[in-house]
Coordinates of C-alpha atoms and ligand atoms in Angstrom, one line a residue:
X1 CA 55.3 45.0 -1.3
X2 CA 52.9 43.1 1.0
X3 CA 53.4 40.1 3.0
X4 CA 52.2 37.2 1.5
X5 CA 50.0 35.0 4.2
X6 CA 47.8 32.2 5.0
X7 CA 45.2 31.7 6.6
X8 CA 43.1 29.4 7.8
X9 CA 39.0 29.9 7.5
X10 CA 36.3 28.4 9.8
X11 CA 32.5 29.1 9.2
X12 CA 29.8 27.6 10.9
X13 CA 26.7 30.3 11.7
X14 CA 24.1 28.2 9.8
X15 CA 23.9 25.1 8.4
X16 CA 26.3 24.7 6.7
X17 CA 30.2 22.9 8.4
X18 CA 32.9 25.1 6.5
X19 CA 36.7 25.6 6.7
X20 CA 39.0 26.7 3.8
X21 CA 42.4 27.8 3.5
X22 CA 43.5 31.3 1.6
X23 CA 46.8 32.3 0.4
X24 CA 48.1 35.5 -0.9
X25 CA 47.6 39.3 0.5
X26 CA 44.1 41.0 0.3
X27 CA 45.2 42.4 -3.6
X28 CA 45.3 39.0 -5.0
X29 CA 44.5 35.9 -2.9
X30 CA 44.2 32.1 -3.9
X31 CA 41.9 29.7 -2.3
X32 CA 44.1 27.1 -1.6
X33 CA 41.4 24.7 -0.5
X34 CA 37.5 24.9 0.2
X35 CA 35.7 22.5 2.5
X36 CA 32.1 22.6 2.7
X37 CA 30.1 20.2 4.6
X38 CA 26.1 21.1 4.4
X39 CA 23.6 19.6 6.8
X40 CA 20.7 20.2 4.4
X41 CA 19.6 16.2 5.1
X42 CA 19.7 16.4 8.9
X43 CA 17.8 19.1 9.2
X44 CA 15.2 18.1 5.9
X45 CA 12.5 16.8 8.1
X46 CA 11.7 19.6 10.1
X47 CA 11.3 22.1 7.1
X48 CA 13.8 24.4 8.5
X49 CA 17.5 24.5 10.1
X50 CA 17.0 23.3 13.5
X51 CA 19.7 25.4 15.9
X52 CA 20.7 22.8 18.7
X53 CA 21.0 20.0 15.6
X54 CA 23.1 22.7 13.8
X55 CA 25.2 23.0 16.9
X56 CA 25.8 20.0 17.5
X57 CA 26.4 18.8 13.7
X58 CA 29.1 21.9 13.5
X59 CA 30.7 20.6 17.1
X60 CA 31.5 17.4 15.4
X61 CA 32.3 17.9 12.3
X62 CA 34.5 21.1 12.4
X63 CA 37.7 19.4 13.3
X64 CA 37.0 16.9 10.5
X65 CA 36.9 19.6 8.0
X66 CA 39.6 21.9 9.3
X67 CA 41.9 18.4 8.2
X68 CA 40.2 18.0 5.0
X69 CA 41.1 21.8 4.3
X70 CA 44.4 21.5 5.2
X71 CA 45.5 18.5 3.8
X72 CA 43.9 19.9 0.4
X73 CA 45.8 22.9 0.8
X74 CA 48.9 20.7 1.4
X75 CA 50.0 22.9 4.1
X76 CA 50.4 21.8 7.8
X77 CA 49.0 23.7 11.1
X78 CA 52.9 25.7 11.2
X79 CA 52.6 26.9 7.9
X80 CA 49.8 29.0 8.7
X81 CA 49.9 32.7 9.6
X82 CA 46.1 33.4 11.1
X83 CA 42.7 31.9 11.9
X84 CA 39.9 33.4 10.7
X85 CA 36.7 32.3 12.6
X86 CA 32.9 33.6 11.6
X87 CA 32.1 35.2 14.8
X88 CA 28.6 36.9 14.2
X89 CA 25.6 37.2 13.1
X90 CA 24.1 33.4 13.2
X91 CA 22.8 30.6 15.0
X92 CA 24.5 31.3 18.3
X93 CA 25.6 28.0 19.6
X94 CA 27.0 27.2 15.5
X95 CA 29.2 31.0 15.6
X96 CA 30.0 29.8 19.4
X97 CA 31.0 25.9 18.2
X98 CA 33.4 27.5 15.1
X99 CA 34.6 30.3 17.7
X100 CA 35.5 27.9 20.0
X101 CA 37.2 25.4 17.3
X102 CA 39.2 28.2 16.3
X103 CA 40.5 29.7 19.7
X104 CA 41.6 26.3 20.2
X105 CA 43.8 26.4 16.9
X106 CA 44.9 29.9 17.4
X107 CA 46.2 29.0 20.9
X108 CA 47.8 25.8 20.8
X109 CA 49.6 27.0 17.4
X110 CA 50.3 30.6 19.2
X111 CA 49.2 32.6 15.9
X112 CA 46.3 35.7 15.4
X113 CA 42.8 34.8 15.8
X114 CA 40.6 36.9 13.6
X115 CA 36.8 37.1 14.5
X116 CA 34.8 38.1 11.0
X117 CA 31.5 39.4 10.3
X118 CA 29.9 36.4 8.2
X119 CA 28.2 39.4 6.2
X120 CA 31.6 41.2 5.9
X121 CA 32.8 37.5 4.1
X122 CA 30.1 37.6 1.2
X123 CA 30.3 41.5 1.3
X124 CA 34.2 40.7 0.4
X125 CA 33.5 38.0 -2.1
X126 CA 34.0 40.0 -5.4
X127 CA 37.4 41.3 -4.0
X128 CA 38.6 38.0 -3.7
X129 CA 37.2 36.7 -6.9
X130 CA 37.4 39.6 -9.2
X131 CA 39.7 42.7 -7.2
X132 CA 36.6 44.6 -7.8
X133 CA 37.7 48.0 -6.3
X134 CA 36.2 50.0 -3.3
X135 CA 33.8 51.3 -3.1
X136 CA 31.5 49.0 -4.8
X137 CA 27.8 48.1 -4.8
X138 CA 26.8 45.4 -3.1
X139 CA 23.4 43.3 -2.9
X140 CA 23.5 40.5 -0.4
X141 CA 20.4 38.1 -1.4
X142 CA 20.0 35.0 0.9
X143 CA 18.0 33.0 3.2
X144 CA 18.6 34.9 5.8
X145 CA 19.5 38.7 4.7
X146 CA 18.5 40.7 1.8
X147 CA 20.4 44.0 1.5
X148 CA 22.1 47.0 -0.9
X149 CA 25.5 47.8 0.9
X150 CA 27.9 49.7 -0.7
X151 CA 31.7 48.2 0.6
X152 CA 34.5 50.9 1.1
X153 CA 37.1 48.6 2.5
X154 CA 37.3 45.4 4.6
X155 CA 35.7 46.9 7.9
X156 CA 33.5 50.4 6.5
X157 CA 30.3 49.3 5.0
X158 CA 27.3 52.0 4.5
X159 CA 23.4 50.3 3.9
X160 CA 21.3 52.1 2.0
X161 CA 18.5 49.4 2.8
X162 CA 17.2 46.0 3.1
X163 CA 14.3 43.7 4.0
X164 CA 12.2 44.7 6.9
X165 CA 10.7 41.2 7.1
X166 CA 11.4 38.0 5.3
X167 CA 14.6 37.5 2.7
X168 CA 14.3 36.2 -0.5
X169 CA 15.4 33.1 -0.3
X170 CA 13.5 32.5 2.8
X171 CA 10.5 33.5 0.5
X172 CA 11.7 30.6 -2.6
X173 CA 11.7 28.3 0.8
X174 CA 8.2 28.8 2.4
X175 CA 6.7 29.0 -1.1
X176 CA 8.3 25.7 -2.1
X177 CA 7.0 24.1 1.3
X178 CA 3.6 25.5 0.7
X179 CA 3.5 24.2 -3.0
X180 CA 5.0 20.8 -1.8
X181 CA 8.3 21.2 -2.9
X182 CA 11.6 20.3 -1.9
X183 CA 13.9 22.1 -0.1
X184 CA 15.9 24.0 -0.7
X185 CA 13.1 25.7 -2.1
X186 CA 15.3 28.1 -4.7
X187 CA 16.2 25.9 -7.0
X188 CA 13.1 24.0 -7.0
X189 CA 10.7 26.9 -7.5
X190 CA 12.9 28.3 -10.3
X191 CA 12.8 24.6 -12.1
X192 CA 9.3 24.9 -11.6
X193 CA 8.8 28.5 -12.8
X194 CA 11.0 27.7 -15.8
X195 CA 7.8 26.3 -17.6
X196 CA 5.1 28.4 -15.7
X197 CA 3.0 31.3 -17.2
X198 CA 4.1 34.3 -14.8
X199 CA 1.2 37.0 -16.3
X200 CA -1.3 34.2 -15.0
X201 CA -1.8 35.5 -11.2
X202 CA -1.5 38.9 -10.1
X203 CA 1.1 39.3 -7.0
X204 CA 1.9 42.0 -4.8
X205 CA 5.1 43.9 -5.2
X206 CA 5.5 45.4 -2.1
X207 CA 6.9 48.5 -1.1
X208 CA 8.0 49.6 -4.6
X209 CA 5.8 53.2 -4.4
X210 CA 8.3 54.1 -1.7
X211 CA 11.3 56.2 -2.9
X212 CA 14.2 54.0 -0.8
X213 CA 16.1 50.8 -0.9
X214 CA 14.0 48.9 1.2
X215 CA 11.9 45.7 0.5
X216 CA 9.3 44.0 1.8
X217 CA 8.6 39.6 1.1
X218 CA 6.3 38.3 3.1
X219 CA 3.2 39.6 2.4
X220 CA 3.8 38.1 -1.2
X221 CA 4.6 34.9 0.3
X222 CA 1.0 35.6 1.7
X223 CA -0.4 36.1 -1.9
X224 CA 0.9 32.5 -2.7
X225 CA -0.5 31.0 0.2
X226 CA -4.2 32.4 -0.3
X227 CA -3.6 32.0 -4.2
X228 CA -2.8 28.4 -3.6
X229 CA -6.0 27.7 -1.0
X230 CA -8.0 29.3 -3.7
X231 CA -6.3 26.9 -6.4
X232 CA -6.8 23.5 -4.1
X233 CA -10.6 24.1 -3.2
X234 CA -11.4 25.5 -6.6
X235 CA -12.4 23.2 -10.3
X236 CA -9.5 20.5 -10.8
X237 CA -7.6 21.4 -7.8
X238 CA -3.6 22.8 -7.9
X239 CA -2.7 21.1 -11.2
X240 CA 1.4 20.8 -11.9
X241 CA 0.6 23.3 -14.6
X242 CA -1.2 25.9 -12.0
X243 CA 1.9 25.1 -9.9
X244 CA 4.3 26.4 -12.0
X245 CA 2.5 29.2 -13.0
X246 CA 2.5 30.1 -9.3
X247 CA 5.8 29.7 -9.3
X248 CA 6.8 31.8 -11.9
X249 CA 4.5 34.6 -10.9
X250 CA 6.3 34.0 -7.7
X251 CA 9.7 34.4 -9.3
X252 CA 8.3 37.5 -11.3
X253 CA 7.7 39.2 -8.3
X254 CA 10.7 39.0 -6.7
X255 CA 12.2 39.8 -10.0
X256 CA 10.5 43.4 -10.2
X257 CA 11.1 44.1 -6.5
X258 CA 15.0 43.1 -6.6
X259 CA 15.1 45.0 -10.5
X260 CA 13.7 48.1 -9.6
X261 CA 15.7 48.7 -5.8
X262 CA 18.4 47.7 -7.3
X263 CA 18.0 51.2 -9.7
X264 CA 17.5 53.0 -7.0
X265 CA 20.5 51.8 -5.2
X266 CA 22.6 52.2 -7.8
X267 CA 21.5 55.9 -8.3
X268 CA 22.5 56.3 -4.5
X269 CA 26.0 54.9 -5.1
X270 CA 26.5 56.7 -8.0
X271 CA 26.5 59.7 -6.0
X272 CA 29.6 58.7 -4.9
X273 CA 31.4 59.4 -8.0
X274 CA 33.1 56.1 -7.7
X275 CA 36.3 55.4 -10.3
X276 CA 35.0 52.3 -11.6
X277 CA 31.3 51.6 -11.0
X278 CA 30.7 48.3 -10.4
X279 CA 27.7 45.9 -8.9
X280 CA 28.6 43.0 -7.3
X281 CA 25.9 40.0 -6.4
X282 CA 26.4 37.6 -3.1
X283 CA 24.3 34.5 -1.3
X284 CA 22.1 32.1 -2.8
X285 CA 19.3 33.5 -4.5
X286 CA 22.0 35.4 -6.5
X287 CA 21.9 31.6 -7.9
X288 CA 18.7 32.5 -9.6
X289 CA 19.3 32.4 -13.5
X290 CA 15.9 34.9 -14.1
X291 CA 17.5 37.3 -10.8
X292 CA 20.7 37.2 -12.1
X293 CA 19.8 38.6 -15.5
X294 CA 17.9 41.0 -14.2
X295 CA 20.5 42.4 -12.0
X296 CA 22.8 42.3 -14.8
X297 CA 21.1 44.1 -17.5
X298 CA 19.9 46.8 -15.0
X299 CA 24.2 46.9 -14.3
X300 CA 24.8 47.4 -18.4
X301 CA 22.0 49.9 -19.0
X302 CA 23.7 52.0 -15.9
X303 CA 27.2 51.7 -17.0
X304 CA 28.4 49.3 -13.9
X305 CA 30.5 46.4 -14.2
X306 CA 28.5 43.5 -13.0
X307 CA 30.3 41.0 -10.7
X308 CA 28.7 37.4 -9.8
X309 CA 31.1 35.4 -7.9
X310 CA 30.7 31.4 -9.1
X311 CA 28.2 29.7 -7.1
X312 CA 30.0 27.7 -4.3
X313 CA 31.4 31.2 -3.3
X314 CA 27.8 32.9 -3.3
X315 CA 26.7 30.7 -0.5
X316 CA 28.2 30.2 2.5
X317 CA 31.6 28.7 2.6
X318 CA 34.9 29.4 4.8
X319 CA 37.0 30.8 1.8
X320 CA 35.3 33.8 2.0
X321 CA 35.7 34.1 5.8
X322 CA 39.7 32.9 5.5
X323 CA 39.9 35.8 2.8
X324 CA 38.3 38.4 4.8
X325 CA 40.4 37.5 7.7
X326 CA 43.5 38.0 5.5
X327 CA 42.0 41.4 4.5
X328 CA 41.5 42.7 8.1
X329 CA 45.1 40.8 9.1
X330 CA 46.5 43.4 6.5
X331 CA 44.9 46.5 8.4
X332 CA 45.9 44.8 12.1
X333 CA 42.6 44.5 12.8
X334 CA 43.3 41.4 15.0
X335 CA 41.3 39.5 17.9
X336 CA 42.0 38.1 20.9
X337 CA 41.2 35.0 23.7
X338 CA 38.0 36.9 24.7
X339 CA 36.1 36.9 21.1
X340 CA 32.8 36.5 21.4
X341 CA 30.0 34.8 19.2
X342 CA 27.0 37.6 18.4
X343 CA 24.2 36.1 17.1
X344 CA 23.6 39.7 16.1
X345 CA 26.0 42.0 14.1
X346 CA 25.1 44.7 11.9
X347 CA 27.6 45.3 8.9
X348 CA 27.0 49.4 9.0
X349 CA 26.4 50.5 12.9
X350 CA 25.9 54.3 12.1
X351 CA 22.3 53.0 9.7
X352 CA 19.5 52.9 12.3
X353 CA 18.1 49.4 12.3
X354 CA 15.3 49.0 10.1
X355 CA 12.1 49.4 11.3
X356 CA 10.0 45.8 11.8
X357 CA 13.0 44.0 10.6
X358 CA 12.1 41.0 12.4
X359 CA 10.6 39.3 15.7
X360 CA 14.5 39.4 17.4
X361 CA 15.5 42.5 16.2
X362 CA 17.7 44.3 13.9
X363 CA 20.2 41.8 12.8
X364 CA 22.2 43.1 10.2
Ligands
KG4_401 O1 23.6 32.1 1.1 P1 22.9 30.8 1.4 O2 23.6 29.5 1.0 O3 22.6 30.6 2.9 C1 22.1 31.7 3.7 O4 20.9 31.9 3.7 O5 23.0 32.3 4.4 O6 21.5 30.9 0.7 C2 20.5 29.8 0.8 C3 19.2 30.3 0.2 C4 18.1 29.4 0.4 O7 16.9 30.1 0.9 C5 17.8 28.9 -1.0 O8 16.5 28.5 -1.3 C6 18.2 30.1 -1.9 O9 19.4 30.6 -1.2 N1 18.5 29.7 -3.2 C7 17.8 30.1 -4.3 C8 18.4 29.4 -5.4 N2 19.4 28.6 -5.0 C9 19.5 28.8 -3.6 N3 16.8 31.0 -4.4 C10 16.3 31.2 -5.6 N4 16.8 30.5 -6.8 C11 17.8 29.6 -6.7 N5 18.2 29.0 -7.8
ZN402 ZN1 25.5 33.5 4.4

C-alpha cells in the first residue's frame, strides 16, 4: 500500500496568488484546502497582466495565502510531508517569487521541495479529479497555451500539436477588448454570443485543410478586427445586435477549429490502443458552455469518456500543482536548494518546437 502524504502547493506563474494543500497518494488524493487569490483588478487597467505588478502582487501575497491554506486544511507547517512549487513556464519574476516562497518553507521545515511544470498541474487535473487512467487525451485550452497532449504518467507527456500563434483564450480576450468588453474577455464574449446570429459573418478557420493537430488564432482575431472597422464606419455603426453576432461568429469559429482537431487528435491517440479511452479538458476556455459541448459530443460519437474537471480546478489554482507534486513525490522525482524558475518549459522535449509559435519562442 502507498504512503499516504501531504503536501503543500504554491502557484504563482501568472496572475493569479495560489497555494493549496493535498492529501492522499497520487491513486486517490483530497484537496484539503484551495486558496486562490486573482489579481484580475490590479492589472484591469492596462488590458493585459502586467509582469513586474504580477511579481510584486505574488511577493506579497504568497505568505498570506500559504496561512489561509493551511489553516483551511487544519494542518500545521510539521504536518506536512512536501512543497510543491510551480517552477516553469510563466512570468519569470511570479515562478521566481513562488520558487523562492517555497525554498524558504522547504528549508526552514527540512522537508522535499518539488519543482512542477505548471502545464504538468492541469495536464494532471483529471487524475486528481476523476483517476482517469494513463494514457489519456489531453487538450490544454487557455490564455496562454492551446494544445492536444496525450499524458502517460506524471512526468512522460507526448504533443501531437498546438497553436503556433495566439491561444484561445487569448483570442476571447483581444476580441472582447476590440468589441469594448470586459475582461476577462471569455465569459463576456460567450454572454454576448449567447444571443448573437453566428451564420451572419463569415470567419476564417484557419489551418483546418492541414492533416495535423495544429491550430492557428490570430489571423481570425484579425477577421474580427477588420469585420468590426467595417461595422463602425458602415450605416448605423456597431449596434449591440451586430456585436453579438460578431461574437458568436467569433465563438463559432473557434468551435469548428477546436471540434475538428480535436477528431484528429483523438484518431492519433487511438493508435495507442489505450484500455480505457478517455478525453480530458483543462484551463479556462474549457469554461466555455458552446466548447465544452462540442468537445463532448465529438468524445461520445468516438467512444471516449469525456472528463471536465469543475471550473475552479480548470484555471489556475495550487491544488493542481500540490497534487502533481504528490504524484512525482510517489516516483522520487524530488528537487533540491538550486531549483530554478524557467519562464520556458516544454511538457514533451523529444516534439520539435512548433514552428512560429511565438515572438519568445517555443514555450511549451
Ligand atoms: O487557465 P486560465 O485561468 O489562465 C491561463 O491562461 O493560464 O485561463 C484564462 C483564460 C482567459 O483568456 C479567459 O478569457 C478564458 O480563459 N476564459 C474563457 C471563458 N472563461 C475564461 N474563454 C472562453 N469562454 C469562457 N467562458
Ligand atoms: Zn494555467
Amino acid at each position: 500500500m502507498r504512503l499516504t502524504r501531504t503536501v503543500l502547493g504554491i502557484e504563482s506563474s501568472c496572475d493569479d496568488t495560489a497555494a493549496a494543500v493535498v492529501s492522499g497518494t497520487a491513486k486517490h488524493a483530497v484537496i484539503k484546502s484551495s486558496i486562490v487569490e486573482s489579481q484580475t483588478d490590479l492589472h484591469a487597467a492596462f488590458g493585459g497582466v502586467v509582469p513586474e505588478l504580477a511579481a510584486r502582487a505574488h511577493a506579497e501575497k504568497l505568505d498570506h495565502c500559504v496561512e489561509l491554506a493551511l489553516r483551511d486544511a487544519d494542518v500545521a507547517l510539521k504536518d506536512i510531508d512536501s512543497i510543491a512549487v510551480t517552477s516553469g513556464p510563466g512570468l519569470i519574476g511570479g515562478v521566481l517569487s513562488g520558487v523562492m516562497c517555497a525554498k524558504g518553507i522547504a528549508s526552514a521545515i527540512e522537508k522535499p521541495l518539488i519543482g512542477v511544470n505548471h502545464l504538468a498541474g492541469h495536464a494532471l487535473t483529471p487524475r486528481l479529479t476523476d483517476q482517469l487512467p494513463f494514457p489519456y487525451l489531453l487538450l490544454l485550452v487557455s490564455g496562454g497555451h492551446c494544445q492536444f497532449l496525450i499524458v502517460k504518467s506524471p512526468s512522460d507527456f507526448t504533443r501531437l500539436g498546438g497553436t503556433i500563434d495566439d491561444a484561445p483564450g487569448e483570442a476571447f480576450d483581444k476580441v472582447a477588448k476590440l468589441l469594448g468588453l470586459p475582461q476577462p474577455g471569455g465569459p463576456s464574449v460567450e454572454v454576448a454570443a449567447r444571443t448573437g446570429d453566428a451564420s451572419r459573418f463569415k470567419l476564417p478557420r484557419p489551418l483546418l485543410d492541414r492533416d495535423d493537430c495544429n491550430m492557428s488564432f490570430s489571423g481570425l482575431k484579425t477577421a474580427v478586427l477588420r469585420t468590426r472597422d467595417a461595422l463602425v464606419s458602415g450605416d448605423n455603426g456597431l449596434t449591440e445586435a451586430k456585436r453579438n453576432d460578431l461574437c458568436a461568429g467569433f465563438q463559432a469559429a473557434i468551435c469548428d477549429v477546436l471540434g475538428q482537431k480535436t477528431r484528429r487528435a483523438i484518431a492519433e491517440y487511438l493508435y495507442l490502443k489505450p484500455i480505457a479511452p478517455s478525453f480530458a479538458v483543462a484551463g479556462g476556455v474549457a469554461a466555455n458552455q458552446a466548447i465544452r459541448g462540442v468537445l463532448e459530443s465529438i468524445s461520445q460519437e468516438t467512444g471516449l469518456v469525456f472528463c471536465a474537471p469543475p471550473l475552479p480546478l480548470c484555471t489556475d489554482n495550487a491544488a493542481m500543482i500540490a497534487y502533481a507534486g504528490l504524484a512525482l513525490l510517489e516516483d522520487g522525482q524530488i528537487s533540491d536548494l538550486t531549483l530554478s524558475a524557467r519562464p520556458r518549459w516544454p511538457l514533451d522535449r523529444t516534439t520539435a518546437p512548433m514552428l512560429g509559435s511565438g515572438k519568445k519562442g517555443a514555450k511549451a
